[in-house]
Structures are given as C-alpha cells and as structure tokens.
XYZ file of C-alpha atoms in Angstrom:
541
model
C 29.422 214.640 43.496
C 27.143 217.405 44.587
C 28.616 220.413 46.399
C 26.927 223.766 46.156
C 27.646 227.462 46.597
C 26.182 230.807 45.667
C 25.162 232.576 42.428
C 25.391 236.194 41.439
C 22.282 238.245 40.817
C 21.649 241.980 40.905
C 19.652 242.464 44.091
C 21.247 242.463 47.579
C 18.141 240.672 48.878
C 18.878 237.825 46.473
C 22.417 237.591 47.806
C 21.090 237.211 51.351
C 18.787 234.430 50.174
C 21.683 232.725 48.461
C 23.880 232.896 51.562
C 21.136 231.073 53.460
C 20.795 228.531 50.664
C 24.535 228.037 50.591
C 24.607 227.109 54.275
C 21.636 224.788 53.911
C 22.787 223.094 50.741
C 26.303 222.491 52.051
C 24.647 220.263 54.613
C 22.073 218.734 52.320
C 24.578 217.798 49.690
C 25.905 215.049 51.918
C 22.554 213.950 53.276
C 21.825 215.407 56.750
C 18.520 215.356 58.673
C 16.226 214.253 61.550
C 12.562 214.589 62.108
C 9.528 213.146 63.832
C 6.242 212.064 62.345
C 3.657 214.815 62.021
C 0.719 213.758 59.881
C -0.682 216.562 57.747
C -4.462 217.033 57.783
C -6.490 216.154 54.742
C -7.310 219.122 52.528
C -10.817 219.880 51.316
C -14.230 220.237 52.924
C -15.414 218.011 55.715
C -17.510 215.136 54.404
C -21.262 215.500 54.679
C -24.206 213.384 53.628
C -24.385 215.398 50.428
C -20.717 215.229 49.445
C -18.432 212.263 48.827
C -15.599 211.579 51.215
C -12.319 213.155 50.054
C -9.408 210.938 49.148
C -6.955 210.627 52.048
C -3.672 212.481 51.480
C -0.997 210.434 49.747
C 1.051 208.547 52.307
C -1.524 208.327 55.096
C -2.794 204.813 54.442
C -1.056 201.462 53.980
C -1.122 200.183 50.419
C 0.237 197.135 48.624
C 1.276 196.991 44.970
C 2.552 193.644 43.721
C 5.559 192.700 45.850
C 5.904 196.221 47.272
C 4.112 197.660 50.309
C 3.931 201.184 51.718
C 3.270 201.500 55.455
C 2.761 204.905 57.138
C 5.034 205.449 60.117
C 7.811 207.577 61.609
C 9.894 209.789 59.378
C 13.260 208.444 58.184
C 16.239 208.760 60.502
C 18.545 211.698 59.901
C 21.890 212.876 61.328
C 20.514 216.345 62.184
C 17.050 217.899 62.353
C 15.593 219.118 59.059
C 13.044 221.889 59.362
C 11.510 221.075 55.979
C 10.319 217.716 57.303
C 8.191 219.190 60.074
C 4.652 218.305 59.080
C 5.759 215.669 56.594
C 3.781 212.457 56.146
C 6.208 209.577 56.395
C 6.513 205.840 56.230
C 8.372 202.907 54.698
C 8.291 201.210 51.312
C 9.187 197.514 51.467
C 10.460 196.007 48.203
C 12.360 192.903 47.070
C 16.126 193.323 47.287
C 16.570 191.457 44.001
C 13.475 191.171 41.848
C 15.070 188.367 39.826
C 15.114 186.116 42.902
C 11.597 185.010 43.754
C 10.998 184.734 47.466
C 14.253 186.481 48.351
C 14.859 188.979 51.137
C 13.167 192.382 51.256
C 14.565 195.799 52.040
C 12.973 198.952 53.463
C 13.209 202.460 52.037
C 12.331 205.535 54.093
C 9.725 207.892 52.623
C 8.871 211.504 53.549
C 6.145 213.516 51.804
C 6.290 217.288 52.353
C 2.833 218.801 51.732
C 2.324 221.552 49.200
C 2.315 225.083 50.598
C -0.821 225.888 48.603
C -4.294 225.300 50.023
C -5.289 223.939 46.601
C -2.416 221.648 45.628
C -2.064 220.061 42.205
C -2.753 216.322 42.130
C 0.602 215.318 40.637
C 3.445 215.425 43.217
C 7.139 215.958 42.523
C 9.626 213.227 43.408
C 13.148 214.357 44.334
C 15.944 212.053 43.119
C 19.156 212.555 45.094
C 22.710 212.935 43.889
C 25.750 210.805 44.544
C 25.300 207.995 43.830
C 24.924 207.188 47.493
C 23.297 210.341 48.892
C 19.981 210.065 50.742
C 17.126 212.005 49.143
C 15.576 212.736 52.541
C 18.798 214.532 53.430
C 18.289 216.928 50.519
C 14.748 217.935 51.508
C 15.714 221.393 52.795
C 17.274 222.324 49.465
C 14.141 221.344 47.557
C 11.755 223.136 49.892
C 13.892 226.277 50.261
C 13.820 226.454 46.465
C 10.012 226.519 46.459
C 9.471 223.144 44.849
C 6.467 222.456 47.097
C 4.677 225.688 46.202
C 1.788 223.913 44.481
C 2.627 220.230 44.806
C 3.563 217.719 47.463
C 7.223 216.736 47.221
C 8.188 213.113 47.853
C 11.605 212.087 49.166
C 12.546 208.398 49.294
C 15.867 207.011 50.453
C 17.336 205.126 47.519
C 18.272 201.545 48.391
C 21.349 201.288 50.587
C 21.385 204.960 51.586
C 21.377 206.513 55.041
C 17.713 206.054 55.982
C 17.188 202.733 54.202
C 17.453 199.280 55.760
C 19.962 197.823 55.185
C 22.449 200.661 54.799
C 25.558 200.231 52.650
C 27.579 203.098 54.140
C 31.097 201.724 54.845
C 32.578 204.576 56.929
C 35.990 202.900 56.665
C 36.254 204.358 53.147
C 35.413 207.835 54.452
C 38.073 207.419 57.151
C 40.658 206.426 54.568
C 39.727 209.410 52.385
C 40.327 211.670 55.392
C 43.759 210.135 56.038
C 44.661 210.318 52.362
C 45.040 214.118 52.407
C 48.518 213.448 53.780
C 49.401 211.015 50.964
C 50.480 211.572 47.372
C 47.107 211.512 45.636
C 47.715 209.195 42.681
C 50.743 207.219 43.874
C 50.723 203.384 43.517
C 51.042 203.086 47.301
C 47.921 205.230 47.753
C 46.095 203.093 45.201
C 46.875 199.918 47.151
C 45.504 201.408 50.364
C 42.431 202.764 48.591
C 41.629 199.413 47.001
C 42.189 197.665 50.347
C 39.606 199.971 51.961
C 37.174 199.227 49.135
C 37.677 195.472 49.528
C 37.182 195.689 53.294
C 33.901 197.520 52.652
C 32.777 194.857 50.200
C 33.711 192.003 52.513
C 31.854 193.606 55.401
C 28.670 194.105 53.374
C 28.783 190.668 51.770
C 29.289 189.184 55.239
C 25.933 190.682 56.226
C 24.265 188.721 53.436
C 23.671 191.775 51.223
C 23.279 191.045 47.503
C 25.636 193.708 46.154
C 24.538 193.073 42.578
C 21.049 194.368 43.440
C 22.103 197.957 44.187
C 21.857 199.675 40.825
C 19.704 201.893 38.623
C 17.492 199.106 37.299
C 16.341 198.061 40.763
C 16.114 201.669 42.000
C 13.978 202.740 39.039
C 11.647 199.838 39.840
C 11.563 200.957 43.499
C 10.252 204.381 42.523
C 7.702 202.928 40.144
C 6.533 200.617 42.936
C 6.271 203.612 45.255
C 4.030 205.470 42.817
C 1.726 202.463 42.527
C 1.753 201.738 46.254
C 0.845 205.347 47.064
C -2.002 205.265 44.568
C -0.571 208.155 42.532
C -1.759 208.138 38.930
C 0.820 210.590 37.627
C 3.805 212.398 39.083
C 6.880 214.445 38.150
C 10.563 213.766 38.750
C 13.311 216.237 39.670
C 16.774 214.699 39.689
C 20.048 216.371 40.598
C 23.519 215.141 39.605
C 23.463 211.333 39.780
C 19.693 211.652 40.280
C 19.530 212.681 36.605
C 21.156 209.337 35.708
C 18.375 207.570 37.611
C 15.698 209.861 36.156
C 16.783 209.123 32.586
C 16.812 205.402 33.378
C 13.333 205.675 34.893
C 12.059 207.497 31.793
C 13.308 204.620 29.655
C 12.193 201.706 31.852
C 9.067 203.111 33.554
C 7.646 205.976 31.469
C 4.096 205.272 32.576
C 2.872 207.743 35.160
C 5.503 210.398 34.349
C 3.958 213.791 33.620
C 7.283 215.636 33.341
C 10.938 215.344 34.372
C 13.483 217.945 35.486
C 17.175 217.015 35.321
C 19.786 219.325 36.838
C 23.527 218.632 36.560
C 22.990 216.036 33.865
C 24.734 212.644 33.853
C 23.397 210.550 30.946
C 23.783 206.773 31.494
C 24.849 206.402 27.857
C 27.825 208.721 28.460
C 28.726 208.124 32.101
C 32.321 207.268 32.920
C 35.843 208.634 32.904
C 35.759 210.122 29.393
C 32.691 212.215 30.230
C 34.199 213.228 33.568
C 37.296 214.575 31.854
C 35.170 216.414 29.290
C 33.066 217.962 32.053
C 36.148 219.163 33.912
C 37.423 220.823 30.746
C 34.110 222.610 30.186
C 33.780 223.820 33.774
C 37.391 224.982 34.061
C 37.228 226.776 30.701
C 33.985 228.495 31.675
C 35.594 229.895 34.820
C 38.859 230.864 33.091
C 36.909 232.619 30.314
C 34.852 234.604 32.836
C 38.061 235.823 34.476
C 39.585 236.727 31.106
C 36.503 238.787 30.229
C 36.733 240.781 33.473
C 39.466 243.422 32.995
C 40.649 243.482 36.611
C 40.837 239.696 36.808
C 42.507 239.341 33.427
C 45.095 241.984 34.266
C 45.924 240.450 37.637
C 45.756 236.805 36.495
C 46.580 236.656 32.775
C 46.677 233.266 31.016
C 44.951 231.568 33.935
C 44.358 228.347 32.010
C 47.997 227.980 31.026
C 49.059 228.745 34.582
C 46.771 226.046 35.935
C 48.151 223.476 33.500
C 51.699 224.418 34.519
C 50.876 223.998 38.207
C 49.451 220.523 37.572
C 52.673 219.473 35.828
C 54.921 220.995 38.480
C 53.052 219.499 41.419
C 52.920 216.086 39.804
C 56.696 216.205 39.384
C 57.295 217.626 42.859
C 54.347 217.544 45.283
C 54.024 220.262 47.906
C 53.545 219.366 51.567
C 52.089 221.783 54.082
C 50.276 221.775 57.425
C 46.901 223.477 57.824
C 43.991 223.586 60.239
C 40.818 222.685 58.301
C 37.624 224.727 58.761
C 35.722 223.746 61.886
C 38.726 221.993 63.436
C 41.442 222.942 65.894
C 43.750 220.091 64.884
C 46.493 220.761 62.306
C 46.855 218.150 59.567
C 49.488 217.410 56.971
C 48.334 217.915 53.393
C 50.130 216.796 50.243
C 49.202 218.490 46.973
C 50.223 216.812 43.740
C 48.848 217.293 40.233
C 45.933 214.904 40.701
C 44.918 216.543 43.967
C 44.930 219.963 42.312
C 42.700 218.764 39.458
C 40.212 217.250 41.902
C 40.272 220.367 44.088
C 39.561 222.475 41.017
C 36.606 220.284 40.049
C 34.909 221.198 43.327
C 36.346 224.718 43.571
C 34.118 225.905 40.731
C 31.537 226.180 43.553
C 33.620 229.023 44.997
C 34.612 230.450 41.627
C 35.412 234.019 42.816
C 38.276 232.633 44.929
C 39.869 230.381 42.317
C 42.199 232.779 40.461
C 43.606 234.177 43.731
C 44.002 230.692 45.225
C 45.907 229.437 42.163
C 48.102 232.549 42.217
C 48.902 231.963 45.897
C 49.862 228.372 45.134
C 52.096 229.463 42.273
C 53.854 231.858 44.644
C 54.594 229.357 47.384
C 51.420 229.765 49.437
C 49.429 226.502 49.169
C 47.530 226.945 52.434
C 44.194 228.142 51.050
C 43.870 225.261 48.588
C 45.192 222.792 51.174
C 42.577 223.925 53.734
C 39.771 223.523 51.234
C 41.075 220.168 50.007
C 41.410 218.779 53.532
C 38.210 220.425 54.776
C 36.019 218.546 52.336
C 37.446 215.166 53.333
C 37.676 215.760 57.087
C 34.261 217.360 57.552
C 31.830 215.446 59.817
C 29.384 215.582 56.903
C 31.811 213.410 54.913
C 31.773 210.606 57.490
C 29.365 207.687 57.418
C 26.679 209.254 55.229
C 27.415 208.095 51.684
C 26.270 204.609 50.623
C 29.466 203.300 49.053
C 27.726 200.022 48.293
C 25.384 201.885 45.946
C 28.261 203.964 44.547
C 30.147 200.878 43.422
C 26.984 199.071 42.389
C 26.370 201.790 39.806
C 29.969 202.495 38.808
C 31.115 198.882 38.613
C 27.961 197.393 37.135
C 26.982 200.145 34.712
C 30.080 202.207 33.879
C 33.389 200.340 33.868
C 32.133 197.290 31.923
C 31.339 199.593 29.014
C 34.422 201.814 28.994
C 37.907 200.379 28.519
C 40.977 201.574 30.360
C 42.339 202.793 27.020
C 39.223 204.874 26.393
C 39.408 206.332 29.890
C 43.048 207.362 29.423
C 42.311 208.787 25.994
C 39.594 210.953 27.550
C 42.190 212.573 29.809
C 44.642 213.003 26.969
C 42.065 214.665 24.721
C 40.727 217.020 27.384
C 44.099 217.995 28.917
C 46.895 217.002 26.510
C 49.595 218.803 28.535
C 48.890 216.902 31.778
C 51.306 214.156 32.852
C 50.148 210.643 32.003
C 49.813 209.771 35.698
C 47.189 212.522 36.038
C 45.439 211.651 32.783
C 45.080 208.052 33.986
C 42.891 209.015 36.978
C 39.730 210.860 35.960
C 38.596 213.493 38.485
C 36.047 212.116 40.964
C 36.828 208.549 39.794
C 40.358 207.939 41.085
C 41.356 204.241 41.107
C 37.898 203.301 39.843
C 38.945 200.312 37.746
C 40.974 198.490 40.451
C 38.204 199.309 42.942
C 35.686 197.673 40.631
C 37.926 194.645 40.204
C 37.627 193.916 43.932
C 33.970 194.960 44.136
C 33.251 192.137 41.701
C 29.629 192.589 40.659
C 28.254 191.430 37.290
C 27.837 193.900 34.462
C 24.377 195.328 33.986
C 22.663 194.462 30.681
C 24.133 196.491 27.802
C 20.771 198.251 27.474
C 21.639 200.225 30.624
C 23.755 202.390 28.292
C 20.911 203.056 25.845
C 19.959 206.657 25.222
C 16.611 207.760 26.610
C 13.974 208.420 23.974
C 10.374 209.555 24.189
C 8.019 212.498 24.388
C 7.944 213.113 28.158
C 8.363 216.885 28.723
C 11.855 217.382 30.136
C 13.733 220.361 31.580
C 17.483 219.920 31.047
C 19.303 222.359 33.370
C 23.069 222.903 33.511
C 25.532 225.401 34.947
C 28.107 227.240 32.896
C 30.819 226.502 35.502
C 29.806 222.865 36.044
C 33.055 220.854 36.099
C 31.337 217.664 37.293
C 28.646 217.145 34.651
C 29.371 219.368 31.677
C 26.750 221.659 30.179
C 26.962 219.887 26.813
C 24.975 217.029 28.346
C 21.827 219.146 28.026
C 21.823 219.326 24.213
C 23.030 215.722 24.140
C 19.969 214.300 25.929
C 17.632 216.653 24.040
C 18.584 215.024 20.721
C 16.286 212.089 21.541
C 13.789 213.933 23.755
C 11.882 216.182 21.340
C 9.904 217.885 24.131
C 13.018 218.800 26.112
C 13.809 222.399 27.064
C 17.574 222.961 27.379
C 18.690 225.748 29.747
C 22.237 226.624 30.778
C 22.464 229.021 33.715
C 25.688 231.015 33.240
C 28.355 231.362 35.945
C 26.880 228.550 38.049
C 28.533 225.312 39.228
C 27.122 221.805 39.508
C 23.391 221.568 40.397
C 22.048 225.031 39.685
C 18.888 224.578 41.778
C 21.087 224.680 44.898
C 22.804 227.945 44.072
C 20.617 230.016 41.765
C 17.311 231.697 42.539
C 16.846 232.024 38.806
C 17.217 228.265 38.337
C 14.655 227.664 41.067
C 12.185 229.980 39.359
C 12.725 228.181 36.053
C 12.221 224.765 37.652
C 9.023 225.725 39.471
C 7.614 227.374 36.331
C 8.423 224.218 34.350
C 6.188 222.109 36.562
C 3.456 224.738 36.127
C 3.755 224.512 32.336
C 6.267 221.944 31.026
C 5.899 223.297 27.507
C 6.974 226.837 28.413
C 9.208 227.297 31.484
C 9.834 230.957 32.311
C 13.498 231.760 31.647
C 13.285 235.571 31.715
C 15.505 235.766 34.816
C 18.515 234.596 32.794
C 18.923 238.032 31.246
C 19.584 239.594 34.668
C 22.464 237.310 35.653
C 25.957 238.759 36.024
C 29.393 237.135 36.175
C 31.029 236.769 39.575
C 33.288 239.480 40.896
C 36.597 237.659 41.190
C 38.768 238.201 44.237
C 41.803 240.262 43.344
C 44.748 239.520 45.610
C 47.810 241.654 46.158
C-alpha cells in the first residue's frame, strides 16, 4: 500500500534530490536490500583510569529480556544491496511466536541499527515501522536515511514477524504470481474471485503445513515484539516513525506499550479504529478530489480537461459495462502482455496513480479517446515488476486484515462505504473497495480468529505525536490526521499539499518537518509548507 513519487518545490536542486528519492523509494516501498555486518565503533573518549567505561553502542552485545533475546550477528538478508546499511550494527531478536502458548515455538526477527550521522548522537533512537502490512522495515532503510532521519539519532529497523528477513517468512509468491496473471482477466468478475480465493487458500495451506500459527501474526504480537526489542537492547526511551500500515502498528503500540515512547511520527495514517473498506473508499474519494481540484485550479489543465471528476466517473461506468482489452509491453520488460481494463481496475489504478499526479488528466483523456495503453502499461507494470514478486508477507497481510478488520465491519457496511463515496459507480465496483478486492471471501478461507474487540479502540494519551498526511493521498485519507488528534492532545496535524501516500518518501519539506519534530516534538518546523506549489499537469494534444 506504499508507492511513492516526487513532490513539487521551487528549487531545481530540490527536484534533482526528489528524482533520486523517487528511484530509491520505488525500490524500498516493496522491501529490497542486502548488506553485510559492519560493526560501528563506540562513540566517546577511550576509557582511562580516571573515567568510567562508556556504554557499548546499542546492538553490540547480547541481551535477554523475559522470553525475548537479542543476539548481535549478520545483517538481515535482502534482495539487493542497500547502501544505507553499510556500517549498520545488526543481529536477531528471538521472541515467542504466540505469547499465549507457554513453551511454544520461537521466531527470529532481523534487526539493523544505522548509526547517527552526528558525532554526538541523542540517546533516544528512532524506530522505523514499515508499511504494508507485509513489507520488511529493513527494506525501507534507504528511504529513511536519505530523508535524514539519522541526522542526530540511531535509526532501528526490525523485520516485522513473517516478513522478508524474518524466520519463518510468510511470503506466498503464488499470490504474487496470480496477481501478475490477473492483469489479463476482468478485475472484479466472479471467475476472477474464485481464482483469487483459490490462490489465497493455497497460500494458507502451505503455511499451515509448515506448522506456522497463523493466528499469531497480528498487531498485538508485533507491538509486543517491538517492546521486547527496546527492553532487550537496553534502551530506556525511543521514538517511533511509522508509514502507511506502520501507523496502524504505531497507534496500537502507543495504546498497548506506551512506556518508553518519547514521541511518535505517523505518516499516511491508518487508524485501527477506522481501518477497513469504508475508510478505503473515503480515502480514495479524498485523494481523487484533491487531484481533480488541483487540475481545475490550473487554467491550462482546466481548459484542456474540464469536469475531470465527472469524466472519471463516466469512464468507470463505461469500462465496467464493456471492459477494454489491449496489449502492452510493461516497463522493464520486452514481453507483450494482454491487459483488461474494467471499472474496478481503473479505480485501483487511480488509487496508485496519485503518485504520478501530473500524468493523470492526460492518461484519462487518452483512455476516453480510445488509447488505453498508458494506463494499461502502468497497471500491468506494478503487478509484473520483479519487486512485486516474493517480497510481501501475505501471511501477515491476512493476519491483520482477517483478524482485525473484517470481523468488525459487515459486508453491508463495506458496500455502503462505496455507495456513499462514489454513488454513481456500478454496484459491482462499489462492492470491492480499492486495495481490498475480494477481502471477505479471502478471509473466509484464511480462517483465523477475530482479535479482541479492543483492537479497534481509539488511541488515547499524551505522547507527542506528529500526524502527517498528503493532500493527494488516495490510500489513507488526510482526514485521518484530525481524527487521531481528537484523542491525542499533544498531536501536531500537518497535511502536505499536492503529495500522495507517505509524504516522507516524496517531499523534502515533509522530511524537514519530521526531523524537526524529533528535535522538538512540541514545535515541529513547518515553514517549508508555504513554499510548496501545485504540480504542473501534463497537457496532451
């Protein structure tokens, strides 16, 4: 659920920085990396008879805390090298798979600690909580470090249970393979649903056959994992920075394990009390409207693409009634593939296309005039990319969705969410929330028990919190910032205009705000917001 592209700022130098960030974050968003162990030297003066020995750097000694144990060792495995991890201190946290089962099996979570750039680092590190669910935090290290998060503090990355560098992994590449094949199928057809659910069941059967307790892969256990890590590392107090689904986990951690939390940044906010199809539809409406409004306010865009919102709605209805089939060669491939675009596919494409907002009006206009190739290439490219294969922990995805979301949202409520957000859409489109297609039948075959109802409680307390959103975010709507701040009196709500989901990945301004927040949680520096400009939309012929 985290895909990132570039912001718009005044200075050309900023645009060059953003282009580099765009390339890096496109990789990080799906969890890519590789590194070797390079222990960082201890900071401070050499011990003498007259001075006490300095504390060893966090992560350089084995420690045990209750049933959890941290052991220094090689850095977590990664698909590709990650420059940010050179010099990282690494190791493994061993925790119970299911804390409710005394004496049960244990699992291992990869840990990488990137040292602060400063020679005089602050004592409270920042912990990066990855998106997804199912992405590996270690795979997002480059994004965090490129954004300057380690300027004054160590940054800790731990693979959430089941993810790429954990043991066991709950990846299930068969689902990724089906998603790649599905670009040639009608998106929301009953026949596609049957195949999708069959792939989900095959994934479940394969994992259960390995003896994995699927009910133990959820926010409650993951929040306990991070609290165990803090204790095992001997850290008195730290900070959290969560992106996308990582905000869901951060808010859960604030509620269940507030001790030791100095401050929390949440970016692309997904509150557990709201999560589900209704919120997904609402987020899509907000993100789409933000983009359409920006075009309408730009004279050249408005003149060339008037009534963009109405035109998009019309295309969804027309494609759902009569899907378009074309053949395209996806980016990075030399093999043509068949692509079918129906109404549901267009809605889901649009949800991600807010990351390339300047192209959207022209792409929709091309589609309306019989040229679907641009949208088809982008739609297929995301599903056929090597970065989409074998890197997402589907076992964790369904553990969260099926244990924490669907038990507390009825099918009627989910449908009503689509009807309220997009009343003109066909019912078949309204029935499948973007990003959550076929979720309920998938969860029926995943068959894990519901989490306690308290998992849906709002997070309350006085922990300083930075609530960051993007004005174009169609995945986690910007209204989630004020929503969580209602019960977090020390929260600072910031919406970065013209930005898509996860503003830290695309906006230098957002990075500056985040870093300044950890300097002074009571007064993050938001002056850069006044210099932001809307995107310059592509104007086709």
